[in-house]
Short mmCIF file of C-alpha atoms in Angstrom, two decimals:
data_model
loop_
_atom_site.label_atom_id
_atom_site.label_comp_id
_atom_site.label_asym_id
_atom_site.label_seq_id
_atom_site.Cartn_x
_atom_site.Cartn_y
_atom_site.Cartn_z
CA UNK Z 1 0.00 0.00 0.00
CA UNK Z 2 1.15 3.72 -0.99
CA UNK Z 3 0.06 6.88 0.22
CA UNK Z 4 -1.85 9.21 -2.39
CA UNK Z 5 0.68 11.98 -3.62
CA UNK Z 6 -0.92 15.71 -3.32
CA UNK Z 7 -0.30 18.57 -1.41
CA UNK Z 8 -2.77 18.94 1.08
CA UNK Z 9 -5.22 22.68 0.75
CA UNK Z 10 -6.75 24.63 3.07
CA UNK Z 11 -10.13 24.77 3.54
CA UNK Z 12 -12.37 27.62 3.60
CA UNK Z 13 -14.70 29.99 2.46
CA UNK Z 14 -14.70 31.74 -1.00
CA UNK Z 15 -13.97 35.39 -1.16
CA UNK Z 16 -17.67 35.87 -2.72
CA UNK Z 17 -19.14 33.91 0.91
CA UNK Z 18 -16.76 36.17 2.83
CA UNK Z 19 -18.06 39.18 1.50
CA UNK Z 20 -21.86 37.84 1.84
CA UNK Z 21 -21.66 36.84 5.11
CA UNK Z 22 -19.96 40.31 5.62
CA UNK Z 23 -23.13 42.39 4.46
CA UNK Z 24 -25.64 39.44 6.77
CA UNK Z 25 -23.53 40.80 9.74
CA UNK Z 26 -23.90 44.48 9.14
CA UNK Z 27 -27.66 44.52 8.02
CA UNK Z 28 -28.53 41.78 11.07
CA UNK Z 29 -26.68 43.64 13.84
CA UNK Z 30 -29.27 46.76 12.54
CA UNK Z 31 -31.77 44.72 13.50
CA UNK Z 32 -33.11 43.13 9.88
CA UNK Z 33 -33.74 39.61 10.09
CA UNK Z 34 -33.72 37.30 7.13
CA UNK Z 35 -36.24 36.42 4.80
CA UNK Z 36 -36.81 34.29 1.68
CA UNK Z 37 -39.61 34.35 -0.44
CA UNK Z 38 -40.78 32.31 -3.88
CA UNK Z 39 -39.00 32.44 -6.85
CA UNK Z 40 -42.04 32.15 -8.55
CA UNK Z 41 -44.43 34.90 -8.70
CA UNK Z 42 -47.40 36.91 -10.66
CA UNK Z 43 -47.42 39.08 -13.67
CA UNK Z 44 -49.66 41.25 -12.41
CA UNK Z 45 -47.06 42.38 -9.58
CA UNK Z 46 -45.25 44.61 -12.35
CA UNK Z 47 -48.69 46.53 -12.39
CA UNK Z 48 -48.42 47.00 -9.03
CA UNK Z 49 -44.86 48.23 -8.84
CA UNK Z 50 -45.99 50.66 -12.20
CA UNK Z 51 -43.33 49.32 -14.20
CA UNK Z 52 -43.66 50.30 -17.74
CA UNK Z 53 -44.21 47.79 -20.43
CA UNK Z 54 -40.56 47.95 -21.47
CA UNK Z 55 -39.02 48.04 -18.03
CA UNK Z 56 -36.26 45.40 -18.34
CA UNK Z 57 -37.76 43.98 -15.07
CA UNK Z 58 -40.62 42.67 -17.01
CA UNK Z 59 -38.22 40.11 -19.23
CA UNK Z 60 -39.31 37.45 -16.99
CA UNK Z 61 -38.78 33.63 -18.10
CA UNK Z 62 -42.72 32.42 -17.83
CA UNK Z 63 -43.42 29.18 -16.41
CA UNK Z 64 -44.67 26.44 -18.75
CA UNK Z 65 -46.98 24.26 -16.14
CA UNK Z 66 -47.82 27.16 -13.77
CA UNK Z 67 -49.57 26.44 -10.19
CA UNK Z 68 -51.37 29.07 -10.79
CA UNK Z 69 -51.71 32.72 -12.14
CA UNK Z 70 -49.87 33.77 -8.90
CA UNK Z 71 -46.78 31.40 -9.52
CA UNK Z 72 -46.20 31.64 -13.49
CA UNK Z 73 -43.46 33.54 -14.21
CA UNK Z 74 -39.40 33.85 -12.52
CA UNK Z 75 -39.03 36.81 -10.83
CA UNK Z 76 -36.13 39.33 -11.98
CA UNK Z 77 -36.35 41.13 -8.80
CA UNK Z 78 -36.90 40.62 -4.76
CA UNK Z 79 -38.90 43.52 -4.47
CA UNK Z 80 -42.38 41.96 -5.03
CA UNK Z 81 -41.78 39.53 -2.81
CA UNK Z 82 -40.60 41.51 0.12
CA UNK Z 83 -43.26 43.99 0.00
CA UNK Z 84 -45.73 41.04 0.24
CA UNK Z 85 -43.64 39.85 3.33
CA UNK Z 86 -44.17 43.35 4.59
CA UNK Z 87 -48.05 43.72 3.68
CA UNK Z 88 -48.13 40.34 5.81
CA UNK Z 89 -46.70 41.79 8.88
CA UNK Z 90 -48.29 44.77 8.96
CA UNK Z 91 -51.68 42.70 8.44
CA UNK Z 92 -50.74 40.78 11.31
CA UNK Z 93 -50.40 44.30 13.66
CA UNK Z 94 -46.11 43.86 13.69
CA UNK Z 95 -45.33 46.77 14.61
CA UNK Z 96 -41.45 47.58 13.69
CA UNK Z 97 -40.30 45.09 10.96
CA UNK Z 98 -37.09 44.78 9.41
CA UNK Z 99 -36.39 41.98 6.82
CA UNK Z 100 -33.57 41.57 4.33
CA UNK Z 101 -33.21 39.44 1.43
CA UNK Z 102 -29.87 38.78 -0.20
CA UNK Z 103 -30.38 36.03 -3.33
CA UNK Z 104 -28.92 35.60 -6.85
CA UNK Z 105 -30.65 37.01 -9.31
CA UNK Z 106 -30.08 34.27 -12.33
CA UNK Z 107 -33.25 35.28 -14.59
CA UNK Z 108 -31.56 38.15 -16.16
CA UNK Z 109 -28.36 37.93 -18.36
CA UNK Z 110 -26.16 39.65 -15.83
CA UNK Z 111 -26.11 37.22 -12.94
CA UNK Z 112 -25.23 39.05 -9.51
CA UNK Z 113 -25.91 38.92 -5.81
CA UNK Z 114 -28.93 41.29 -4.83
CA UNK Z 115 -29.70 42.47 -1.45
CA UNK Z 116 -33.18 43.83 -0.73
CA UNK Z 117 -34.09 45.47 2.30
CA UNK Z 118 -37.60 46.12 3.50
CA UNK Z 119 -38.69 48.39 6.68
CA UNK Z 120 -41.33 49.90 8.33
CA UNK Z 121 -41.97 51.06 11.78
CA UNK Z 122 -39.22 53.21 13.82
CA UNK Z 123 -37.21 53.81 10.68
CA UNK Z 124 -36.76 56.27 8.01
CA UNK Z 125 -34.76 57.02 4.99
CA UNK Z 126 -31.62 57.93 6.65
CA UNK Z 127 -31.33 54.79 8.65
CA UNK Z 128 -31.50 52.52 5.83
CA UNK Z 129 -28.89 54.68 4.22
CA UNK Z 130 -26.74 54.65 7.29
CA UNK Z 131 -26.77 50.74 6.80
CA UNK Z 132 -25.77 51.06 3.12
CA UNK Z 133 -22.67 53.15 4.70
CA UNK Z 134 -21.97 50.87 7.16
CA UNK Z 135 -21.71 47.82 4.49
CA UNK Z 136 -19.51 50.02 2.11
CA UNK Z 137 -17.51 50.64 5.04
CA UNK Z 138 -16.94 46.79 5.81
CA UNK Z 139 -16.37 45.87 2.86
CA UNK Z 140 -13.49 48.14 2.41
CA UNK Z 141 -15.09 50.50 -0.08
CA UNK Z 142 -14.18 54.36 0.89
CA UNK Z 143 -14.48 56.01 -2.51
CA UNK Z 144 -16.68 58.56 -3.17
CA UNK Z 145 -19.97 57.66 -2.91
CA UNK Z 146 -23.55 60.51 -4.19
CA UNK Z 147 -26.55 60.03 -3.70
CA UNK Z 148 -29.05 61.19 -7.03
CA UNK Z 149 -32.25 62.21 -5.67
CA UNK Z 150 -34.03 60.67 -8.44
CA UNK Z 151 -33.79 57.22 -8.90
CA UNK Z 152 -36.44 57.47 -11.56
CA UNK Z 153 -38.44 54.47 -10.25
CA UNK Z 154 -41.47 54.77 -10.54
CA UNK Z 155 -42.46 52.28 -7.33
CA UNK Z 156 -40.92 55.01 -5.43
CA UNK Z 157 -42.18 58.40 -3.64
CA UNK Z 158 -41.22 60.82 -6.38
CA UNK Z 159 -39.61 62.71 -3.73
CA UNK Z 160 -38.59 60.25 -1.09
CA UNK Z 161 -36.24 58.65 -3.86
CA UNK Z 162 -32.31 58.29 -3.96
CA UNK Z 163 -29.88 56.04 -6.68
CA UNK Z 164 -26.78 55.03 -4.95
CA UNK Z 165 -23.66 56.12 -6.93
CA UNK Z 166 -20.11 54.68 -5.78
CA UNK Z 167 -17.18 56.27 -7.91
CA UNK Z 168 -19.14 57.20 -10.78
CA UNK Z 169 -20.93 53.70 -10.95
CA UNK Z 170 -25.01 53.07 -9.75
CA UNK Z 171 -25.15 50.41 -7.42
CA UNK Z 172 -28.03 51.00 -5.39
CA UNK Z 173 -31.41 52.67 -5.03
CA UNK Z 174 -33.40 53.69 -1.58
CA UNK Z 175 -36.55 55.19 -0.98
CA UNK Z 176 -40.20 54.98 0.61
CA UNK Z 177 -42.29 52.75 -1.41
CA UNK Z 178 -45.01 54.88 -3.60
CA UNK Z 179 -48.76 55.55 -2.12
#
């Protein structure tokens, strides 16, 4: 009998984990707790988040043997899902809710990490924008971030509205969700 011959590795994390579980840390110790919702979801949600008809967030892939009307098409976004977390709280007399989503988003062409955050309660604007400065601060990012007060999205207050800009490059949106 011989021993294999290899080197032995170290174990680990990947540097994409590291940085997720980086951002979990920040938005948790703010007090957000996590939430997943379907992947699935209804067409008629883009009416409800007045997305116009050519709004790349429509493109979604549409389920050949649907549940339902409610589960036949991918989403390309988390925000339907967490406002319906939200609506369910708030139904259910929660008073102060915080939930966070962080998922890839595969539908689309360009496949990233998103993070969604959802609030209500004892918080405002400027607290979920001091938790977007926290988690550019921990992950090591201390160029020059602006703030545009008009995202242009039309799910958004018109003037409760802010795209995220770091170095010259949108990254982000925040705002209070439209009437």
């Amino acid at each position: 009998m011989t021993l294999p011959k290899s080197s032995a590795t170290r174990g680990g994390l990947s540097d994409k984990l590291i940085l997720e579980n980086q951002v979990r840390d920040v938005v948790e110790a703010y007090g957000f707790c996590e939430g997943m919702t379907f992947s699935f979801e209804s067409p008629k949600v883009y009416d409800k988040l007045n997305l116009g008809q050519e709004d790349d967030l429509r493109k979604s892939i549409v389920i050949a043997n649907p549940l339902g009307e409610d589960y036949s098409v991918m989403r390309t976004s988390a925000l339907g899902g967490m406002l319906s977390s939200l609506a369910v709280n708030y139904n259910r007399r929660n008073r102060d809710v915080r939930l966070y989503e962080q998922l890839p988003v595969t539908e689309l062409p360009d496949e990233r990490v998103q993070l969604t955050l959802g609030a209500y309660g004892q918080v405002d604007f400027y607290d979920v924008k001091g938790v977007l400065e926290e988690i550019f601060n921990r992950l090591g990012l201390r160029g020059k971030t602006e703030y545009c007060p008009d995202a242009g999205k039309a799910f958004l207050h018109p003037g409760r509205q802010a795209e995220v800009f770091y170095e010259g490059r949108a990254v982000a949106y925040l705002g209070e969700v439209h009437p």
